[in-house]
PDB file of C-alpha atoms in Angstrom:
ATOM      1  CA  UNK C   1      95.531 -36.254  23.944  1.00  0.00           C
ATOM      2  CA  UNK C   2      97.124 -32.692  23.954  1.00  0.00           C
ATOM      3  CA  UNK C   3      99.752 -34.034  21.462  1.00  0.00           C
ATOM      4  CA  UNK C   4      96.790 -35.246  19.065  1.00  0.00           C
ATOM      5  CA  UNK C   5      95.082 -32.034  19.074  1.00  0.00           C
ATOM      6  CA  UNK C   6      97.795 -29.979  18.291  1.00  0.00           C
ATOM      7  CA  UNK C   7      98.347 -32.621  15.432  1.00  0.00           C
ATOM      8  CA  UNK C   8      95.021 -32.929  14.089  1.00  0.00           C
ATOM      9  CA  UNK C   9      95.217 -28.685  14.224  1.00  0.00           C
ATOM     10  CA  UNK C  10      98.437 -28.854  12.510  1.00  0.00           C
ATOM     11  CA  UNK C  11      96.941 -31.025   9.630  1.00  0.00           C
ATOM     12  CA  UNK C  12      93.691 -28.669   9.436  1.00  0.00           C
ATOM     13  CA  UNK C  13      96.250 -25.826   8.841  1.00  0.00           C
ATOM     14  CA  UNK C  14      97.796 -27.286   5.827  1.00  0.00           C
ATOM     15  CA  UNK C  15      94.832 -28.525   4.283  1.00  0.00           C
ATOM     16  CA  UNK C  16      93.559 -25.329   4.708  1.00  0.00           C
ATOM     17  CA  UNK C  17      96.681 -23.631   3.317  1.00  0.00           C
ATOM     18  CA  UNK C  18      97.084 -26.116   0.615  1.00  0.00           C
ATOM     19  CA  UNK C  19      93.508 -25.861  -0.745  1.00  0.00           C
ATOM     20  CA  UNK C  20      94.170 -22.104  -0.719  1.00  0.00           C
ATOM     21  CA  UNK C  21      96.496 -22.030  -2.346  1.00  0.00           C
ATOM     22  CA  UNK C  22      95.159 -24.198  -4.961  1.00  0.00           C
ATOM     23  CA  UNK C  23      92.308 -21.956  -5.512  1.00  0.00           C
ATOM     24  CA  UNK C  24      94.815 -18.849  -6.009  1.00  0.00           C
ATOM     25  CA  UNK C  25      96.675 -20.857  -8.492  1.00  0.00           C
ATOM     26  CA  UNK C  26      93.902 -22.026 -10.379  1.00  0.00           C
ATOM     27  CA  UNK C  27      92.864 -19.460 -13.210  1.00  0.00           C
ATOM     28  CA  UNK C  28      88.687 -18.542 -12.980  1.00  0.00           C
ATOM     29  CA  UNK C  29      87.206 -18.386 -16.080  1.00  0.00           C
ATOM     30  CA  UNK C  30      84.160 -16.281 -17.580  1.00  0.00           C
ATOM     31  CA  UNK C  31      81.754 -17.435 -20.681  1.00  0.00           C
ATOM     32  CA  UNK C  32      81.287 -15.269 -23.435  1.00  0.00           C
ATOM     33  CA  UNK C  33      77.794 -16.230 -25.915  1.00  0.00           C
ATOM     34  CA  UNK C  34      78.826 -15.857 -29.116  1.00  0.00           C
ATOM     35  CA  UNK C  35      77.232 -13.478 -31.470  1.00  0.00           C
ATOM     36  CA  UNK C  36      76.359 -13.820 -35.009  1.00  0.00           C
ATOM     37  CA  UNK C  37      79.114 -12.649 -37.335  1.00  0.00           C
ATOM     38  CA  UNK C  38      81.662 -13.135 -35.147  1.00  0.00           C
ATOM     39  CA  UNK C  39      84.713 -15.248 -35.598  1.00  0.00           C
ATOM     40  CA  UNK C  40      87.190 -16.777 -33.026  1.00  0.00           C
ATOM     41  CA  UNK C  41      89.378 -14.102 -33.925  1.00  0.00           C
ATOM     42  CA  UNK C  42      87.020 -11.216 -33.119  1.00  0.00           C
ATOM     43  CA  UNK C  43      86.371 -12.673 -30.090  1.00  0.00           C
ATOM     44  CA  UNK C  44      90.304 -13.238 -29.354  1.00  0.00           C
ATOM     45  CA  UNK C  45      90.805  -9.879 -30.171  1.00  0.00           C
ATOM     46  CA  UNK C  46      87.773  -8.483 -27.797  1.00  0.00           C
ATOM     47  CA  UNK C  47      89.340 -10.475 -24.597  1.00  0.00           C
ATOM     48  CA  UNK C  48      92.817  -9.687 -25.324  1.00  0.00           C
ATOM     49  CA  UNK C  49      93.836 -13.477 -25.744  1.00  0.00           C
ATOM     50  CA  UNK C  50      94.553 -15.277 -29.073  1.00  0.00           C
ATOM     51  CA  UNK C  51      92.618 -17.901 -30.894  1.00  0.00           C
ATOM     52  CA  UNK C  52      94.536 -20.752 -29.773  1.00  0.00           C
ATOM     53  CA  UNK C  53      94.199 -20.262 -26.661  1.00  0.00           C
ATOM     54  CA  UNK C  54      90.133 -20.304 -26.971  1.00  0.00           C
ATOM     55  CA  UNK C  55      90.475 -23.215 -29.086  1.00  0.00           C
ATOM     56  CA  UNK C  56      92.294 -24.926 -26.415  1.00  0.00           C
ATOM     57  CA  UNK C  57      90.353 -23.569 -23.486  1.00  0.00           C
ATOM     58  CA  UNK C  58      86.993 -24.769 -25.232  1.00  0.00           C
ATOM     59  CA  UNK C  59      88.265 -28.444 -27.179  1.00  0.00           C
ATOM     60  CA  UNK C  60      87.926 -26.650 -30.791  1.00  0.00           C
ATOM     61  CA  UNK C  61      89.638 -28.448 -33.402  1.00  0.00           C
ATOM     62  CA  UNK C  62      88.826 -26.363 -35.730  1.00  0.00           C
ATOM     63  CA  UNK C  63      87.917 -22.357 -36.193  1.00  0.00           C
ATOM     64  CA  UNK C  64      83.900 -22.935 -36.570  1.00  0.00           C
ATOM     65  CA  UNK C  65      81.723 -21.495 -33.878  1.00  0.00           C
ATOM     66  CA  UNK C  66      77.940 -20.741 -34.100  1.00  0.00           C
ATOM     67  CA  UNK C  67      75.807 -18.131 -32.739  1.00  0.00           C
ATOM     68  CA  UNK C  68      74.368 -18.542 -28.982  1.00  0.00           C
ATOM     69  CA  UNK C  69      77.520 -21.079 -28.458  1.00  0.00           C
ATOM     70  CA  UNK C  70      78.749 -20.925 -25.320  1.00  0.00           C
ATOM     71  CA  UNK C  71      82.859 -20.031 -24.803  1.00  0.00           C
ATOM     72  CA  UNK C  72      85.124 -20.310 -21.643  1.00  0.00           C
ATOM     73  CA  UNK C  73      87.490 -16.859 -21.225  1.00  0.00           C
ATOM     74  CA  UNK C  74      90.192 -17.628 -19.050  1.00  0.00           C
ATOM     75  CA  UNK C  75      90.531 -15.111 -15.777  1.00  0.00           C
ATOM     76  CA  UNK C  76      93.866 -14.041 -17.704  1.00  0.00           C
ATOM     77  CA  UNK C  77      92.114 -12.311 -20.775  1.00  0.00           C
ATOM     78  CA  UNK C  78      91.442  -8.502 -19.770  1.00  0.00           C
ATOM     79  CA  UNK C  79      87.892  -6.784 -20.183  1.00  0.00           C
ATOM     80  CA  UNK C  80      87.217  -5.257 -23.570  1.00  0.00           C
ATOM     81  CA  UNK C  81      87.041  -2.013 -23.601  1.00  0.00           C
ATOM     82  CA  UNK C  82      83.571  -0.029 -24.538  1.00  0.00           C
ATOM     83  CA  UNK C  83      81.797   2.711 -26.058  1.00  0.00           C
ATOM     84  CA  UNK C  84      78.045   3.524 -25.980  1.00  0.00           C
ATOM     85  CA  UNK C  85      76.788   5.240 -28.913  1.00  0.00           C
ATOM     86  CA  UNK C  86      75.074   8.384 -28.148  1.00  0.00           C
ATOM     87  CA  UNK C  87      73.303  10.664 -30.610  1.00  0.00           C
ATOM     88  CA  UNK C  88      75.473  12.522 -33.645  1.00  0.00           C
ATOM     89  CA  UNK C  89      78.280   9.742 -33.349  1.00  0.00           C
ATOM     90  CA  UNK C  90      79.537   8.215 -36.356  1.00  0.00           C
ATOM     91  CA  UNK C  91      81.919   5.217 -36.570  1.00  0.00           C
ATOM     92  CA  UNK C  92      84.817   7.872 -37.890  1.00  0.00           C
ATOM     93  CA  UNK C  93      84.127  10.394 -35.011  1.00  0.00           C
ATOM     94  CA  UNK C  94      84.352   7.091 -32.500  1.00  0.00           C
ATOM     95  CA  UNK C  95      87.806   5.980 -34.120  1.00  0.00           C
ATOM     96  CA  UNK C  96      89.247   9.449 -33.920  1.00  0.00           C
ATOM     97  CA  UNK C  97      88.650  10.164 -30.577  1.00  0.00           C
ATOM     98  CA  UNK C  98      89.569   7.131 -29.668  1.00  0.00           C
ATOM     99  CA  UNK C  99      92.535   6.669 -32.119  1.00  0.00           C
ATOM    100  CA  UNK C 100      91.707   3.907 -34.008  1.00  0.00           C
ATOM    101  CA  UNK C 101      90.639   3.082 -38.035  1.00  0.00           C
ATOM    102  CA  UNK C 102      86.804   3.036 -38.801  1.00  0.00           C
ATOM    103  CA  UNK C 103      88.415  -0.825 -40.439  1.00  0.00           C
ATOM    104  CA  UNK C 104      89.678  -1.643 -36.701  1.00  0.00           C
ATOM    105  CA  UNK C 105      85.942  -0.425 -35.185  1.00  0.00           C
ATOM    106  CA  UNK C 106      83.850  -2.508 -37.667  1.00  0.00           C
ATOM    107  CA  UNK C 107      86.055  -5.392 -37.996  1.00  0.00           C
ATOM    108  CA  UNK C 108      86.445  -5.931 -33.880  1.00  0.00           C
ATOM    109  CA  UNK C 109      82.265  -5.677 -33.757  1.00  0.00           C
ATOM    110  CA  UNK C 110      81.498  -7.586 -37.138  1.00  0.00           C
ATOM    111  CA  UNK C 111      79.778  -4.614 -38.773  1.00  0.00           C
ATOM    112  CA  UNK C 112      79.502  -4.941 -42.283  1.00  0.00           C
ATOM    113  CA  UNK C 113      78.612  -1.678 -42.751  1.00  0.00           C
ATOM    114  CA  UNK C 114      79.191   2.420 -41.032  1.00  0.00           C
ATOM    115  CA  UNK C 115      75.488   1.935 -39.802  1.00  0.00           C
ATOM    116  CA  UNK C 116      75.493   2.696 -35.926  1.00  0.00           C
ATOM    117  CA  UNK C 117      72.360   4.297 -33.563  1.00  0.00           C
ATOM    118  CA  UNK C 118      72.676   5.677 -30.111  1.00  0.00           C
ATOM    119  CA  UNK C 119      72.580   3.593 -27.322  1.00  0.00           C
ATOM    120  CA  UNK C 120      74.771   0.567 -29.180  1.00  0.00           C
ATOM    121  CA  UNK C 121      77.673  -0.744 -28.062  1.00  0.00           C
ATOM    122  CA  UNK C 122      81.076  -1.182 -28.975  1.00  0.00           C
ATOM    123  CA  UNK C 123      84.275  -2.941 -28.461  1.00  0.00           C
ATOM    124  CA  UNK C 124      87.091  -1.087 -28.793  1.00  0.00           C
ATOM    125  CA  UNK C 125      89.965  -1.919 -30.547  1.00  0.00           C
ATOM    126  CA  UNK C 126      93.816  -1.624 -28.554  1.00  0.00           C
ATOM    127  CA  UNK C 127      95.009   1.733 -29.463  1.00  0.00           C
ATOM    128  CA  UNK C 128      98.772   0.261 -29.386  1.00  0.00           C
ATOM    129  CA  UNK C 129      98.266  -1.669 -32.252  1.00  0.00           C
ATOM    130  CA  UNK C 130      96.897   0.424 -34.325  1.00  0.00           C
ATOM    131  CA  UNK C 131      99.478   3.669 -34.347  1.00  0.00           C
ATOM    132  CA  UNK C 132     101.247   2.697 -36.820  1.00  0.00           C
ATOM    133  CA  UNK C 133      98.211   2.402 -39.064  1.00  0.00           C
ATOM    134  CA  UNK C 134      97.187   5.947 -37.756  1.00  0.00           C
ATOM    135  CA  UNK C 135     100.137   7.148 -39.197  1.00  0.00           C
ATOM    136  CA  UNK C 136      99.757   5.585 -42.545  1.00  0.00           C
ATOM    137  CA  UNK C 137      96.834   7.195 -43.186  1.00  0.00           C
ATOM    138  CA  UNK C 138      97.707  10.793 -41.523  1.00  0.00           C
ATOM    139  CA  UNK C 139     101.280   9.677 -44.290  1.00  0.00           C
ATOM    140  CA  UNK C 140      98.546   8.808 -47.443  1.00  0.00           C
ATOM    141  CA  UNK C 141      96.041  11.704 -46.555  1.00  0.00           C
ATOM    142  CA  UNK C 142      98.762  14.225 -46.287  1.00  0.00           C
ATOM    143  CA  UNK C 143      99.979  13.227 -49.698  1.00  0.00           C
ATOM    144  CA  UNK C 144      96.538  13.272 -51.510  1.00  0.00           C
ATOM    145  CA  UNK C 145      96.262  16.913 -50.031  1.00  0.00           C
ATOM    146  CA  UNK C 146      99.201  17.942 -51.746  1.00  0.00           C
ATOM    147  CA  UNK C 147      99.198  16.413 -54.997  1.00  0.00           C
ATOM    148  CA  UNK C 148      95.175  17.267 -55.454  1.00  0.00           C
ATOM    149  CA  UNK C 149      94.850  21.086 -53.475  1.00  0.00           C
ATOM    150  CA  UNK C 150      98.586  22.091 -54.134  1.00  0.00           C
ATOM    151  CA  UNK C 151      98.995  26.127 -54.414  1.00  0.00           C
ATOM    152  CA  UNK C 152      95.064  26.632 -51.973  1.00  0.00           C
ATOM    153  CA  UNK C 153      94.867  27.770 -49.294  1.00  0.00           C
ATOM    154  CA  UNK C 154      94.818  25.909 -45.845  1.00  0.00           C
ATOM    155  CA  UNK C 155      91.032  25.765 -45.973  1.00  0.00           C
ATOM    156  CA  UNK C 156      91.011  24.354 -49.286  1.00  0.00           C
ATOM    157  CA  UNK C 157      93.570  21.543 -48.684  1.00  0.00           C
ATOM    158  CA  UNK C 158      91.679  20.695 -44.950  1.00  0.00           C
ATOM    159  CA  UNK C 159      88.300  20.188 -47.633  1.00  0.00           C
ATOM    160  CA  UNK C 160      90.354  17.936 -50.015  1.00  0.00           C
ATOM    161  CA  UNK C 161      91.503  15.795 -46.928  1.00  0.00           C
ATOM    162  CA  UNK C 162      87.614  15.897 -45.460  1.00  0.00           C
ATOM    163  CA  UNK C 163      86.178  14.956 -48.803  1.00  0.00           C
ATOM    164  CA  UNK C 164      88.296  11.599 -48.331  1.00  0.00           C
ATOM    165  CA  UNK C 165      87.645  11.049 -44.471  1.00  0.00           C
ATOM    166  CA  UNK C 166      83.964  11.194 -45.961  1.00  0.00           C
ATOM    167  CA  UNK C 167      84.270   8.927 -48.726  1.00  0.00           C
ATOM    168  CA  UNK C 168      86.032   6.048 -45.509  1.00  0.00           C
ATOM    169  CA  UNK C 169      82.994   6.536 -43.455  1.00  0.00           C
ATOM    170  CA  UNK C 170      80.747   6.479 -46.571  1.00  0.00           C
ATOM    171  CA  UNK C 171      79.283   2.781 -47.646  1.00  0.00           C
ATOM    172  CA  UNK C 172      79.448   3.424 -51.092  1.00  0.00           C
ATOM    173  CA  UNK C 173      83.457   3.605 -51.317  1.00  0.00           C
ATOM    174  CA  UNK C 174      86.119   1.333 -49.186  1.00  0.00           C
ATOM    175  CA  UNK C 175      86.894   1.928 -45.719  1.00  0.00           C
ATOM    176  CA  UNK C 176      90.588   2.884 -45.362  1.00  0.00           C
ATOM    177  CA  UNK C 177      92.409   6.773 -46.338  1.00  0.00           C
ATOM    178  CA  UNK C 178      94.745   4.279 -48.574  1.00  0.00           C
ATOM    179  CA  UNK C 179      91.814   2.431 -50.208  1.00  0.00           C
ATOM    180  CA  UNK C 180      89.916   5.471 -51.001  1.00  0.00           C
ATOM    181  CA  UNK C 181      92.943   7.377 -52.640  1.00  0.00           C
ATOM    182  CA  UNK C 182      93.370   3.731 -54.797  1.00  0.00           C
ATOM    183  CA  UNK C 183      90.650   3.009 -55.990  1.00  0.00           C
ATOM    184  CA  UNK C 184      90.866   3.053 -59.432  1.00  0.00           C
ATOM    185  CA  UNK C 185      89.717   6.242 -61.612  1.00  0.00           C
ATOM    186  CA  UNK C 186      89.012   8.528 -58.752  1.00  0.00           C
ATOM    187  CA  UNK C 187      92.384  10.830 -58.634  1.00  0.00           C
ATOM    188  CA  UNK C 188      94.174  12.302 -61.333  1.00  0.00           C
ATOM    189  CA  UNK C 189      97.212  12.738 -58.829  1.00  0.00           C
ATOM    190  CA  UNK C 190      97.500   8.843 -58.949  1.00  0.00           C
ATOM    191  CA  UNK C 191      97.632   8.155 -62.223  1.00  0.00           C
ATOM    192  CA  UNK C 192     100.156  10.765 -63.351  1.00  0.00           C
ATOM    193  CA  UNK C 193     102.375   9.797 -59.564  1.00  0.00           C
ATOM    194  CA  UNK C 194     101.708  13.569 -58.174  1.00  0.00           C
ATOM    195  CA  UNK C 195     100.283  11.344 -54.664  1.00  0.00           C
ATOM    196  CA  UNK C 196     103.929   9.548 -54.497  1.00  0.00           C
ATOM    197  CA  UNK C 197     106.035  13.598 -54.191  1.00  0.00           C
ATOM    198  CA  UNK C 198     106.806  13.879 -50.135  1.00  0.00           C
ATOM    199  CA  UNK C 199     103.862  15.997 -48.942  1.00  0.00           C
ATOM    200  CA  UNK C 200     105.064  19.576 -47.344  1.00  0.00           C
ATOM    201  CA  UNK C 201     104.654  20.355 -43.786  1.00  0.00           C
ATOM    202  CA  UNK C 202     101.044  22.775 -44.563  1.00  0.00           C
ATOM    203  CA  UNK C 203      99.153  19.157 -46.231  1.00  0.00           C
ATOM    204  CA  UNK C 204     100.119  17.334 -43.271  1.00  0.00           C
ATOM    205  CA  UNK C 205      98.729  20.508 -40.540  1.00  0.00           C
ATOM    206  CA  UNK C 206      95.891  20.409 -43.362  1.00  0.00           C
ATOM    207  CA  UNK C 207      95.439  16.342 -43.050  1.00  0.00           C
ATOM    208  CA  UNK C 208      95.805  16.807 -38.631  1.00  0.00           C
ATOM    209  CA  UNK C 209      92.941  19.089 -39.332  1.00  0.00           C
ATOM    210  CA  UNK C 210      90.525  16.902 -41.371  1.00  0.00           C
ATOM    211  CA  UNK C 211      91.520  14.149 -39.232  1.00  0.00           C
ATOM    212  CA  UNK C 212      90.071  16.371 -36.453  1.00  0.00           C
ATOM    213  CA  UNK C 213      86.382  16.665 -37.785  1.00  0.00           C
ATOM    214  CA  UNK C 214      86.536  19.408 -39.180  1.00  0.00           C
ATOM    215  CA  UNK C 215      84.762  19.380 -42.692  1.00  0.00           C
ATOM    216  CA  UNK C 216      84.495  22.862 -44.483  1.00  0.00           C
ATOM    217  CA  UNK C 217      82.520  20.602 -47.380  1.00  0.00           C
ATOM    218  CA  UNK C 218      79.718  19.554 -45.646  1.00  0.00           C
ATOM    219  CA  UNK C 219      79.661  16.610 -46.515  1.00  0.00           C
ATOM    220  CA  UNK C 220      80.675  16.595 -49.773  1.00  0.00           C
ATOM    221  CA  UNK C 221      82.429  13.629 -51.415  1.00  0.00           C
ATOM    222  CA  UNK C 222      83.549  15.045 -54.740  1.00  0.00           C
ATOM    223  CA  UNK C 223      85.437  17.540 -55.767  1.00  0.00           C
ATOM    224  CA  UNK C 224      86.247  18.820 -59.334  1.00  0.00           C
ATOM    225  CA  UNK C 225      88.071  22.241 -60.773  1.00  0.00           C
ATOM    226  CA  UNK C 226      84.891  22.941 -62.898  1.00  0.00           C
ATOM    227  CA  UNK C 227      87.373  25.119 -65.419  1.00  0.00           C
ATOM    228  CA  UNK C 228      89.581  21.864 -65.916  1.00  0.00           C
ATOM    229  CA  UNK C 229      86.470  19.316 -66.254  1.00  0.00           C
ATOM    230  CA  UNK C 230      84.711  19.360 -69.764  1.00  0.00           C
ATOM    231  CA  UNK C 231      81.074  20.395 -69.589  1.00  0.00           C
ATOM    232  CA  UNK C 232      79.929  16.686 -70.665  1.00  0.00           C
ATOM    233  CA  UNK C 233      81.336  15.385 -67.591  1.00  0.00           C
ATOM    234  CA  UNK C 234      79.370  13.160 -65.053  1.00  0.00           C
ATOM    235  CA  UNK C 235      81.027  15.011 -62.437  1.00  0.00           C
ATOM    236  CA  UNK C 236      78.474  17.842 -63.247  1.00  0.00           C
ATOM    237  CA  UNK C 237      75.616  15.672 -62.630  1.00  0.00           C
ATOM    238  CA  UNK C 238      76.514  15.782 -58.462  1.00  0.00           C
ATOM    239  CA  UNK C 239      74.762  18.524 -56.384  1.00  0.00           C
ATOM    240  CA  UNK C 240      77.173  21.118 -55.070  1.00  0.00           C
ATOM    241  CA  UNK C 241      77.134  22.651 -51.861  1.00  0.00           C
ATOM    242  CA  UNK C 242      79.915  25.281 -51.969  1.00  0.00           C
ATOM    243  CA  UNK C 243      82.897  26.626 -53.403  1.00  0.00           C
ATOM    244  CA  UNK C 244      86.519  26.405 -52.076  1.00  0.00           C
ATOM    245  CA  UNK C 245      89.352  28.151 -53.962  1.00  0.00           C
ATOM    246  CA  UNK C 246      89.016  26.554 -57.437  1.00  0.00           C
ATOM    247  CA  UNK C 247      87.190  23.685 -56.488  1.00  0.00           C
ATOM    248  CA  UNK C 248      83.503  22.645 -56.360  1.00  0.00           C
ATOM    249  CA  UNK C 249      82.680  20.183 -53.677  1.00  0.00           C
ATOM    250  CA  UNK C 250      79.590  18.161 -54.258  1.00  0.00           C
ATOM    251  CA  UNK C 251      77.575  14.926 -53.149  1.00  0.00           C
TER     252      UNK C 251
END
């Protein structure tokens, strides 16, 4: 009888064990709802997994999801990371202080536009991936500072540099420091090759600047050397709100 027991305890005791151990093994899983605008590799992106793995996780064959569908996120994935919108922000002050590209911010939350208002909120991108492209633009802005404010003074090249952090956070131009400086017919420094000469030390302090937040233009997203620009110019037709060294910076 004794001799039972202890067997019948000693099976209890595995089963117990095993099922435990089971249930440690076996990975929980979350469900996300699926927004609209948002693709399977946003939402990779946001839980730190990759698309195939949702795809496999939730029998996709293909990359098509729909709004209010319902996915499994395996226990694995980490937590996005957040921001709440409070009131001032601006999708360029968010990426800065958190190190990212405006791109990064809207692509990771499906914005198709800089629009934001307090109390929204938003995933953040990983800061390790994006470095590099932190650098390319602190590389591109420095090198638009010196080819376009060469021989001002360190204000003057920090409000050539803002003028182009404007014009990324702007919807009316594109939304990288590269894509600005290309786009065609905006800089003289590209088409005669000044923006390809290795920028000094004093455009890339002027570019950290800028980069900062700190805009001595106001605002501004033009600038023009109104004794260089012929008086038939459209550029006169923009409002200016002040004077730096020998340029006019306007809206």
């Amino acid at each position: 009888m004794l001799k039972n027991l202890r067997v019948s305890l000693a099976v209890a005791a595995l089963a117990v064990i095993w099922f435990s151990s089971v249930a440690l093994a076996a990975p929980l899983v979350q469900t996300y709802t699926v927004q609209k605008g948002e693709s399977l590799w946003q939402i990779a992106q946001t839980f730190s997994t990759t698309v195939g793995e949702l795809k496999s996780a939730n029998g996709l064959e293909s990359d098509l999801i729909f709004p209010g569908q319902r996915l499994v996120i395996n226990s694995a994935a980490e937590e996005p990371e957040t921001y709440r919108v409070t009131t001032g922000d601006s999708l360029w002050s968010i990426a800065q202080r958190h190190g990212v590209s405006v791109q990064a911010l809207r692509e990771r939350n499906g914005l198709e536009a800089n629009t934001i208002y307090p109390g929204q909120i938003l995933y953040l991108p990983k800061v390790a991936e994006l470095v590099p492209a932190q650098d390319k633009a602190l590389e591109w802005l420095a090198r638009i500072i010196a080819a376009e404010a060469r021989g001002e003074t360190l204000l003057g090249q920090v409000a050539v540099g803002a003028v182009v952090l404007n014009r990324v956070e702007s919807d009316r131009f594109p939304n990288t420091v590269y894509e600005v400086i290309f786009q065609p017919n905006q800089f003289e420094s590209v088409r005669n090759g000044a923006v390809y000469r290795n920028p000094p030390t004093s455009a890339y302090t002027a570019a950290r600047i800028a980069m900062s937040g700190y805009d001595p233009t106001g605002g501004s997203l033009y600038f023009y050397n109104p004794r260089s620009v012929s008086r038939s110019n459209w550029i006169h037709s923009r409002s200016v709100i002040r004077t730096i060294g020998n340029h006019n910076f306007a809206t």
